[in-house]
């Protein structure tokens, strides 16, 4: 049993609320990523699970055991730190064996586990070296090896890849993911890199200002952001947001963007009722739009301001009223700067959002409210 | 097009002159910096050279004028005479005893204090730092005279331990600041990692922080030793029969010959020079300019 449950966690530093009543469950074997900008409370939350910073209120349980007030050593967790925290005065072997020695594990067992962990991270030939003789990437590997040699069922990771250069990060990302999957430990992983979060997590918890805005599988967080912030934070380019006015036409609602009209599906009718006559956001991903070069009735005419060839795609920038749209097209698209094109918006790819609160307007929310 | 291509060549000449002038000014500025640096170095080095030179010269050469730049012949007469003089070895023993006691007490107090200042944000932390430094703001006279009175009343006067306590009071602020800068250079993440992997806080300190801080603590201990070794005023005031080396030398100064003085100065100088050479990196660290 190694399920991690955080309930109603609150942590304040003076007047600043770092964690504002957060609840989160990481199921056994699950890989949960805490994603958010700096200062959103993700590291504070992780440290609360590790026991490196006590909560002001709330509860943390690991494997059914209440660990809220236990010191780190009694929680049976391992952790990988942002700056690795590899002890420079110990050899690689002693670093990896550190936790096991503290537990007074038996000598042959220590050797066996350290060698296994080192083999998994491809540093088995370097056990007698000192960390100062190793590169950043290799030190990172020692830190991970130390965490897995400890054989706790919970591994916490605090931006472990943020100090690596881009190429190494890409390599370690895939390697870590497969390694952690094989180990089956429950993992909480903190990062501010949305690509890392998308690529590694079973679920992503997107945090902002001490709260979790959305916790979902990566594809759901990407396709169905529950919040304006989530849509804008995840994805490169971020989700587009264009303001439109809600208008009742007969029994249904339509959204007017300039002269162009979109008709949201019937299931949203009750959800849109309070917005009659008001502005809402139409959120759509850059690759979800269809670009056509001849006008049709269901397309919005735009002028292409910028074309950025990015190799795998050509990114178009267009202006709709005062809002900017980023549209991705195929790299061999003939569209040039200054061209007039028409955009089609598939209704099932659109996420409607409240302009003031930023929350998504969905059929579900309407049912909850009703 | 071709007419225009000729024109820039005409513009080159005044431009070139300006360039030369800028280069000349740059060289002058650099030369000025070097001259000041050399003067500063001479200010320190000439007396040291004079002392060393005289200490290794024959007593006749010391009294001669003008003095030679190199000792010729090199002679250990002055130094042997100095060491064999009445009371020198005893004073040397006292000096070592006082300096070592000061080092031990000072370091034992500075390690916890320095750690607290480096790691914890407690109320009044800056006030504590300032208060410690303010001890150094008083002239030693102000501290030593009342203390001498107190020590006489307590019957502790004229003992090496007493002087060591006085020296501890004088060196502790510096020692604490150096030690705290040493602890601050050990990332807190190390301690946290140790705690996650099974250490109590005190074990984390002992297994991870202390070994990493040890060279720096040793350096601060040496600094303490040197400060005590060189201190003369409190030593004069707080001892009468058990004088330390500098106090003994100062006491006998007007009765001594020139060769004796130079030999004494050289003898006092050497340990300080050697120790400071080894710990200079840590002293720079204290002021924030880390050179690793």
XYZ file of C-alpha atoms in Angstrom:
662
model
C 0.000 0.000 0.000
C 1.476 3.318 -0.991
C -1.407 5.556 -1.868
C -0.746 9.212 -1.054
C -3.714 11.219 0.143
C -3.551 14.927 0.853
C -6.644 16.411 2.431
C -7.444 20.104 2.885
C -3.805 21.086 3.054
C -3.120 24.690 4.054
C 0.292 26.297 4.387
C 1.028 29.942 4.993
C 4.287 31.847 5.069
C 3.413 34.944 7.051
C 0.539 36.515 5.158
C 1.275 34.633 1.950
C -0.848 31.543 1.426
C 1.347 29.014 -0.345
C -1.176 26.169 -0.305
C -4.824 27.063 -0.122
C -6.928 24.104 0.957
C -5.588 21.541 -1.490
C -6.751 17.944 -1.655
C -5.051 15.406 -3.891
C -4.848 11.646 -4.128
C -2.095 9.727 -5.891
C -3.204 6.128 -6.281
C -0.780 3.253 -5.769
C 1.712 3.021 -8.699
C 0.401 6.300 -10.074
C 2.617 9.033 -11.506
C 1.120 12.404 -10.594
C 2.709 15.597 -11.862
C 2.286 18.887 -10.035
C 2.535 21.527 -12.733
C 2.434 25.278 -12.350
C 4.357 28.513 -12.622
C 6.908 29.413 -9.963
C 5.331 30.413 -6.666
C 2.162 28.370 -7.266
C 2.792 26.158 -4.233
C 3.744 22.943 -6.034
C 7.099 22.539 -4.302
C 5.583 23.483 -0.938
C 2.992 20.751 -1.417
C 5.655 18.192 -2.315
C 7.729 19.186 0.707
C 4.689 18.720 2.906
C 4.430 15.134 1.641
C 8.171 14.667 2.275
C 7.928 16.115 5.774
C 10.372 18.921 4.994
C 7.758 21.560 5.744
C 4.844 20.994 8.070
C 1.331 21.962 7.030
C -0.588 24.556 9.022
C -3.678 22.410 8.730
C -4.860 19.414 6.772
C -3.678 15.836 6.613
C -1.215 13.741 4.637
C -1.522 9.973 4.622
C 0.829 7.550 2.901
C -0.394 3.999 2.506
C -3.202 4.658 4.969
C -0.824 5.905 7.684
C -1.238 9.478 8.889
C 2.206 11.037 8.420
C 1.195 14.697 8.769
C 3.397 15.279 11.791
C 6.077 12.644 11.218
C 9.664 13.669 10.414
C 10.913 12.730 6.914
C 12.901 9.690 8.082
C 9.758 7.994 9.426
C 7.733 8.404 6.239
C 9.525 5.779 4.170
C 9.833 7.947 1.097
C 12.660 8.788 -1.261
C 13.221 12.033 -2.973
C 15.171 13.506 -5.864
C 16.097 17.126 -5.298
C 16.269 19.947 -7.796
C 20.016 20.466 -7.280
C 20.498 16.704 -6.771
C 21.826 17.125 -3.199
C 24.518 14.545 -3.885
C 26.997 14.554 -1.005
C 30.328 15.748 -2.425
C 32.445 14.137 0.292
C 31.186 10.624 -0.407
C 31.848 8.305 -3.323
C 29.053 7.485 -5.725
C 28.664 4.142 -3.961
C 28.325 5.757 -0.534
C 25.862 8.271 -1.909
C 23.600 5.598 -3.343
C 24.003 3.460 -0.219
C 23.377 6.376 2.137
C 19.732 5.585 2.945
C 20.384 1.874 3.267
C 23.295 2.438 5.645
C 21.127 4.710 7.761
C 18.624 1.879 7.942
C 21.466 -0.428 9.001
C 20.780 -2.805 6.147
C 23.106 -5.730 5.886
C 26.375 -5.263 3.948
C 25.824 -7.729 1.125
C 22.288 -6.501 0.675
C 23.505 -2.915 0.420
C 26.080 -3.837 -2.212
C 23.495 -5.742 -4.214
C 20.919 -2.968 -4.166
C 23.422 -0.234 -4.929
C 24.757 -2.205 -7.870
C 21.256 -2.832 -9.173
C 20.293 0.797 -8.926
C 23.556 1.878 -10.556
C 22.993 -0.576 -13.384
C 19.489 0.742 -14.007
C 20.939 4.242 -14.385
C 24.033 3.177 -16.354
C 26.548 4.439 -13.797
C 27.717 1.019 -12.609
C 31.325 1.679 -13.672
C 31.618 4.865 -11.632
C 30.811 3.691 -8.112
C 34.237 4.493 -6.688
C 34.378 8.001 -8.110
C 33.504 11.217 -6.334
C 30.626 13.368 -7.612
C 32.946 16.262 -8.417
C 34.523 14.125 -11.133
C 31.153 13.638 -12.837
C 28.997 15.685 -15.187
C 25.637 17.228 -14.328
C 23.782 14.445 -16.114
C 25.709 11.769 -14.229
C 25.062 13.477 -10.884
C 21.408 13.482 -11.776
C 21.685 9.747 -12.282
C 23.302 9.302 -8.852
C 20.425 11.214 -7.276
C 17.866 8.976 -8.971
C 19.863 5.831 -8.150
C 19.984 6.860 -4.478
C 16.221 7.331 -4.501
C 15.444 3.949 -6.052
C 18.048 2.006 -4.056
C 16.200 3.067 -0.900
C 13.292 0.934 -2.159
C 10.538 2.975 -0.679
C 7.167 2.705 -2.360
C 6.922 6.473 -2.736
C 9.285 8.625 -4.800
C 9.046 12.400 -4.720
C 10.756 14.456 -7.385
C 11.301 18.181 -7.242
C 12.086 19.502 -10.737
C 14.759 16.837 -11.188
C 15.482 17.689 -14.829
C 15.478 21.466 -14.604
C 19.262 21.745 -14.271
C 20.051 19.624 -17.315
C 20.603 21.040 -20.763
C 17.794 20.635 -23.276
C 19.126 17.575 -25.078
C 19.957 15.672 -21.901
C 16.581 16.572 -20.455
C 14.843 15.020 -23.436
C 16.867 11.836 -23.012
C 16.388 11.587 -19.227
C 12.662 12.290 -19.529
C 11.971 9.135 -21.482
C 14.430 7.119 -19.403
C 12.924 8.246 -16.098
C 9.426 7.546 -17.323
C 10.182 3.969 -18.318
C 12.226 3.401 -15.152
C 9.499 4.637 -12.832
C 6.870 2.645 -14.699
C 8.932 -0.505 -14.200
C 9.496 0.194 -10.499
C 5.813 0.837 -9.951
C 6.426 3.280 -7.105
C 3.864 5.949 -6.413
C 5.431 9.126 -7.727
C 4.742 12.796 -7.232
C 6.737 14.882 -9.649
C 6.990 18.658 -9.514
C 7.770 20.644 -12.637
C 7.067 23.959 -14.296
C 7.705 22.482 -17.720
C 4.391 21.622 -19.331
C 5.985 19.337 -21.918
C 7.617 17.303 -19.137
C 4.264 17.092 -17.370
C 2.420 16.036 -20.510
C 4.979 13.440 -21.489
C 5.491 11.764 -18.124
C 2.421 11.972 -15.943
C -0.456 9.534 -15.573
C -2.297 12.563 -14.289
C -1.392 16.230 -14.156
C -2.472 18.549 -11.361
C -2.256 22.102 -12.655
C -1.653 24.548 -9.827
C -1.911 28.288 -9.565
C -1.789 30.562 -6.506
C -1.852 27.660 -4.060
C -4.815 25.877 -5.601
C -5.234 22.944 -7.939
C -7.190 24.180 -10.955
C -7.497 20.851 -12.706
C -6.329 17.320 -12.164
C -6.728 15.006 -15.123
C -4.980 12.768 -17.607
C -2.566 14.722 -19.854
C -4.754 14.504 -22.940
C -7.798 15.729 -21.038
C -5.872 18.608 -19.513
C -4.706 19.480 -23.005
C -7.995 19.070 -24.876
C -10.454 20.024 -22.170
C -8.818 22.609 -19.899
C -11.153 23.454 -17.061
C -9.803 26.943 -16.875
C -8.511 29.800 -19.005
C -5.180 29.586 -17.156
C -4.786 25.861 -17.786
C -5.451 26.296 -21.504
C -2.943 29.120 -21.650
C -0.282 27.348 -19.590
C -0.338 24.008 -21.347
C 0.544 23.559 -24.993
C 2.942 25.360 -27.264
C 1.518 27.561 -28.639
C -1.023 27.990 -25.835
C -4.727 27.636 -26.457
C -6.259 30.523 -28.415
C -8.932 32.593 -26.742
C -11.248 34.753 -28.840
C -14.011 36.818 -27.318
C -17.518 36.396 -28.676
C -20.929 37.631 -27.640
C -23.667 35.187 -26.625
C -26.965 35.851 -28.415
C -30.254 34.006 -28.144
C -31.677 32.985 -31.488
C -34.927 31.109 -31.094
C -34.514 28.459 -28.380
C -30.760 28.061 -28.892
C -27.761 30.278 -28.232
C -25.297 31.546 -30.774
C -21.920 33.152 -30.214
C -21.085 36.108 -32.461
C -17.425 36.841 -33.237
C -17.739 40.002 -35.329
C -20.107 39.055 -38.134
C -19.286 35.392 -37.792
C -21.620 33.119 -35.862
C -20.882 29.869 -34.040
C -23.695 27.733 -32.671
C -22.742 25.742 -29.551
C -24.403 22.360 -29.133
C -27.761 21.928 -27.407
C -26.223 20.315 -24.322
C -24.770 23.727 -23.415
C -28.089 25.560 -23.604
C -28.741 25.770 -19.882
C -25.078 26.474 -19.149
C -25.083 29.448 -21.506
C -28.328 30.960 -20.203
C -26.661 33.231 -17.619
C -24.344 34.599 -20.329
C -27.109 35.883 -22.631
C -25.843 39.139 -24.183
C -22.439 38.861 -22.489
C -18.945 38.170 -23.789
C -17.396 34.714 -23.381
C -14.144 33.154 -24.558
C -14.017 30.675 -27.372
C -10.948 28.543 -26.606
C -9.401 26.480 -29.382
C -6.030 24.806 -29.985
C -3.812 25.999 -32.836
C -3.963 22.641 -34.584
C -7.730 22.176 -34.116
C -8.684 24.785 -36.695
C -9.028 24.047 -40.351
C -7.534 26.566 -42.771
C -9.241 26.991 -46.157
C -8.304 29.367 -48.928
C -11.799 29.942 -50.314
C -14.698 31.453 -48.362
C -17.576 29.262 -47.177
C -20.506 30.134 -44.908
C -19.069 28.341 -41.843
C -15.629 29.986 -41.900
C -14.193 33.156 -40.408
C -12.080 35.354 -42.725
C -8.739 36.452 -41.268
C -5.590 38.097 -42.591
C -2.316 36.294 -41.866
C 0.054 38.738 -40.122
C 2.997 36.407 -39.603
C 4.053 33.002 -40.897
C 6.642 31.166 -38.781
C 8.108 28.030 -40.355
C 8.968 25.814 -37.379
C 9.994 22.707 -39.238
C 7.236 20.333 -38.173
C 4.566 22.954 -38.774
C 4.017 26.456 -40.067
C 2.590 28.697 -37.376
C 0.277 31.462 -38.577
C -0.568 34.521 -36.513
C -3.838 36.252 -37.331
C -5.888 38.932 -35.668
C -9.585 38.644 -34.828
C -10.828 41.950 -33.441
C -8.409 42.632 -30.585
C -7.615 38.942 -30.034
C -4.718 37.046 -31.574
C -5.088 33.607 -33.082
C -2.209 31.175 -33.584
C -2.985 28.579 -36.209
C -0.767 25.665 -37.075
C -0.658 24.459 -40.658
C 1.361 21.894 -42.487
C 4.971 22.888 -43.218
C 4.380 22.790 -46.965
C 1.380 25.095 -46.836
C 1.658 27.857 -49.472
C 0.148 30.554 -47.234
C 2.291 33.708 -47.042
C 2.272 36.776 -44.835
C -0.561 39.121 -45.746
C -2.717 36.399 -47.314
C -6.415 36.226 -46.596
C -7.540 32.827 -45.314
C -10.686 31.362 -43.810
C -10.806 29.370 -40.578
C -13.228 26.611 -39.707
C -13.824 25.862 -36.001
C -14.960 22.275 -35.298
C -17.508 22.622 -32.486
C -16.253 19.562 -30.587
C -12.783 21.141 -30.314
C -14.048 24.369 -28.790
C -13.877 25.068 -25.072
C -16.139 27.935 -23.930
C -15.003 29.933 -20.939
C -16.206 32.645 -18.611
C -14.307 35.883 -19.295
C -14.275 36.964 -15.632
C -13.689 33.760 -13.675
C -11.798 31.933 -16.420
C -13.699 28.709 -15.663
C -14.874 26.517 -18.530
C -18.575 26.624 -19.359
C -19.590 22.984 -19.615
C -22.754 20.962 -19.500
C -21.526 19.298 -16.301
C -21.181 22.514 -14.376
C -24.700 23.502 -15.402
C -26.073 20.266 -14.004
C -24.224 20.809 -10.745
C -25.605 24.320 -10.513
C -29.177 23.249 -11.345
C 27.947 53.857 -56.440
C 31.703 53.898 -57.097
C 31.967 57.552 -56.038
C 30.360 56.699 -52.744
C 32.761 53.839 -52.160
C 35.696 56.276 -52.107
C 34.188 58.527 -49.475
C 34.492 56.301 -46.384
C 38.263 56.204 -46.884
C 38.434 59.981 -46.276
C 36.432 59.529 -43.081
C 38.912 56.972 -41.723
C 41.625 59.472 -40.817
C 40.014 61.531 -38.000
C 38.415 58.340 -36.801
C 41.840 56.688 -36.573
C 43.258 59.585 -34.553
C 40.393 59.322 -32.071
C 40.983 55.604 -31.808
C 44.660 56.155 -30.986
C 43.815 58.701 -28.325
C 41.312 56.332 -26.697
C 43.880 53.562 -26.701
C 46.478 55.834 -25.080
C 44.029 56.843 -22.361
C 43.127 53.203 -21.755
C 46.825 52.341 -21.302
C 47.342 55.265 -18.956
C 44.434 54.212 -16.805
C 45.761 50.675 -16.616
C 49.239 51.904 -15.737
C 47.782 54.051 -12.957
C 46.014 51.055 -11.453
C 49.240 49.051 -11.505
C 51.232 51.851 -9.909
C 48.755 52.148 -7.033
C 48.750 48.364 -6.575
C 52.542 48.228 -6.503
C 52.726 51.066 -3.974
C 50.208 49.306 -1.733
C 52.135 46.055 -1.949
C 55.417 47.806 -1.118
C 53.770 49.464 1.876
C 53.174 46.009 3.313
C 56.142 44.112 1.934
C 59.034 46.495 2.684
C 58.747 46.286 6.500
C 58.406 42.505 6.252
C 61.503 42.362 4.087
C 63.411 44.668 6.418
C 62.558 42.472 9.404
C 63.474 39.243 7.625
C 66.651 40.754 6.225
C 67.809 42.008 9.630
C 66.836 38.831 11.465
C 69.231 36.828 9.306
C 72.082 39.332 9.416
C 74.965 39.383 11.857
C 74.517 41.782 14.805
C 77.224 44.026 13.283
C 75.381 44.216 9.995
C 72.189 45.148 11.849
C 73.824 48.112 13.494
C 75.526 49.247 10.274
C 74.137 52.032 8.130
C 73.145 52.049 5.300
C 71.785 48.528 5.569
C 72.413 45.902 2.889
C 69.440 44.710 0.874
C 70.419 41.072 1.364
C 71.891 39.590 4.568
C 75.567 39.002 3.932
C 76.696 36.717 5.414
C 73.471 34.890 6.377
C 73.661 34.349 10.093
C 71.410 32.778 12.686
C 73.173 34.529 15.550
C 70.388 37.015 16.228
C 67.690 34.354 16.201
C 69.631 31.965 18.448
C 70.389 34.808 20.813
C 66.711 35.729 20.919
C 65.472 32.193 21.591
C 68.059 31.622 24.304
C 67.234 34.886 26.081
C 65.827 34.810 29.588
C 62.076 34.027 29.699
C 61.500 33.658 25.958
C 60.765 29.920 25.960
C 58.434 30.297 28.928
C 56.619 33.151 27.198
C 56.438 31.081 24.042
C 54.852 28.259 26.029
C 52.342 30.673 27.535
C 51.507 32.088 24.127
C 50.829 28.645 22.680
C 48.776 27.661 25.720
C 46.669 30.841 25.567
C 46.207 30.630 21.796
C 45.199 26.954 21.878
C 42.760 27.485 24.751
C 41.274 30.456 22.929
C 41.001 28.401 19.754
C 39.200 25.554 21.522
C 36.696 27.665 23.494
C 36.096 30.007 20.588
C 35.472 27.221 18.075
C 33.223 25.258 20.421
C 31.056 28.339 20.882
C 31.244 29.537 17.288
C 30.089 26.289 15.650
C 26.559 26.247 17.137
C 26.247 30.027 16.959
C 27.471 30.192 13.380
C 25.169 27.360 12.380
C 22.163 29.106 13.904
C 22.954 32.351 12.143
C 23.508 30.591 8.828
C 20.412 28.392 8.913
C 17.632 29.873 10.954
C 15.621 33.002 10.333
C 14.940 33.837 13.938
C 13.609 37.073 15.333
C 16.459 39.447 16.041
C 18.990 37.588 13.903
C 20.416 40.778 12.455
C 20.455 42.372 15.895
C 22.495 39.452 17.239
C 24.983 39.807 14.404
C 25.317 43.518 14.972
C 25.678 43.081 18.716
C 28.492 40.593 18.239
C 30.306 42.879 15.869
C 29.877 45.785 18.266
C 32.232 44.015 20.678
C 34.918 44.790 18.130
C 33.861 48.414 18.026
C 35.082 49.004 21.601
C 38.773 49.717 22.047
C 40.402 46.779 23.817
C 41.285 49.167 26.650
C 37.630 49.696 27.424
C 37.123 45.939 27.765
C 40.444 44.964 29.276
C 40.699 47.406 32.179
C 37.356 46.567 33.857
C 37.981 42.888 33.145
C 41.389 43.092 34.794
C 39.695 44.504 37.878
C 37.100 41.739 37.884
C 39.720 39.029 37.353
C 41.830 40.357 40.223
C 38.775 40.244 42.507
C 37.979 36.711 41.409
C 41.565 35.667 41.999
C 41.949 34.731 38.329
C 44.547 37.347 37.499
C 47.804 36.418 35.787
C 46.700 33.019 34.508
C 46.853 31.850 30.888
C 43.229 30.612 31.073
C 42.069 34.069 32.089
C 43.817 35.661 29.164
C 42.341 32.970 26.917
C 38.842 33.970 28.093
C 39.635 37.579 27.265
C 40.938 36.595 23.855
C 37.853 34.482 23.249
C 35.704 37.530 23.853
C 37.788 39.421 21.329
C 37.960 36.743 18.643
C 34.491 35.228 18.971
C 32.654 37.754 16.755
C 35.059 37.171 13.868
C 35.089 33.426 14.411
C 31.300 33.229 14.462
C 31.008 35.237 11.270
C 33.564 33.106 9.449
C 32.013 29.847 10.670
C 28.502 30.987 9.755
C 29.667 31.852 6.254
C 31.171 28.378 6.021
C 27.867 26.766 7.034
C 25.937 29.014 4.688
C 28.042 27.656 1.825
C 26.821 24.106 2.508
C 23.429 23.862 0.765
C 20.523 23.188 3.109
C 19.287 20.702 0.502
C 22.091 18.346 1.655
C 20.640 18.233 5.143
C 17.152 17.722 3.814
C 18.319 14.883 1.607
C 20.051 13.260 4.581
C 16.858 13.589 6.620
C 14.717 12.064 3.881
C 17.113 9.120 3.695
C 16.876 8.294 7.358
C 18.858 10.826 9.400
C 17.798 12.672 12.500
C 18.630 16.379 12.183
C 21.670 15.952 14.426
C 22.853 12.948 12.383
C 22.392 14.918 9.180
C 24.568 17.616 10.692
C 27.235 15.157 11.791
C 27.392 12.994 8.659
C 26.877 15.601 5.952
C 27.295 19.200 7.098
C 30.206 18.863 9.491
C 32.541 16.978 7.133
C 31.860 19.535 4.417
C 32.336 22.484 6.758
C 35.420 21.090 8.485
C 38.093 22.728 6.302
C 36.405 26.087 6.786
C 36.048 25.577 10.527
C 39.725 24.619 10.697
C 40.554 27.814 8.854
C 38.566 29.895 11.309
C 40.288 28.099 14.189
C 43.646 29.052 12.721
C 42.497 32.633 12.380
C 41.502 32.576 16.038
C 44.920 31.213 16.915
C 46.625 33.992 14.976
C 44.482 36.709 16.536
C 45.304 35.456 20.016
C 48.986 34.970 19.124
C 49.284 38.567 17.962
C 47.220 40.207 20.683
C 49.417 42.248 22.999
C 47.384 44.843 24.857
C 45.113 42.607 26.911
C 48.079 40.287 27.396
C 50.095 43.118 28.939
C 47.260 44.142 31.180
C 46.033 40.756 32.386
C 49.373 39.092 33.133
C 52.442 40.045 35.123
C 54.592 36.938 35.592
C 52.920 34.652 33.051
C 53.445 36.890 30.064
C 52.795 35.710 26.515
C 55.462 36.183 23.882
C 54.304 39.538 22.458
C 53.718 40.903 25.972
C 57.144 39.697 27.082
C 58.840 41.223 24.052
C 57.009 44.516 24.426
C 57.853 44.622 28.134
C 61.549 44.167 27.415
C 61.670 46.260 24.273
C 63.394 49.365 25.616
C 66.009 47.226 27.354
C 66.860 45.196 24.236
C 69.325 45.527 21.434
C 68.357 46.032 17.794
C 69.229 42.464 16.717
C 66.985 41.165 19.519
C 64.095 43.352 18.291
C 64.392 42.214 14.693
C 64.681 38.578 15.688
C 61.615 38.956 17.927
C 59.629 40.650 15.159
C 60.562 37.911 12.724
C 59.600 35.238 15.217
C 56.169 36.802 15.734
C 55.671 37.294 12.015
C 56.325 33.796 10.730
C 53.407 31.778 12.169
C 50.953 34.491 11.164
C 52.247 34.619 7.605
C 52.116 30.854 7.203
C 48.634 30.470 8.670
C 47.092 33.379 6.804
C 48.495 31.992 3.573
C 46.593 28.732 4.102
C 43.283 30.239 5.132
C 43.097 33.298 2.906
C 40.404 31.702 0.724
C 38.054 31.419 3.705
C 38.744 34.966 4.820
C 37.739 36.215 1.368
C 34.614 34.072 1.603
C 33.536 35.872 4.728
C 33.138 39.057 2.745
C 31.119 37.382 0.063
C 33.668 37.272 -2.752
C 33.814 33.549 -3.311
C 36.854 32.384 -5.242
C 36.903 28.661 -5.627
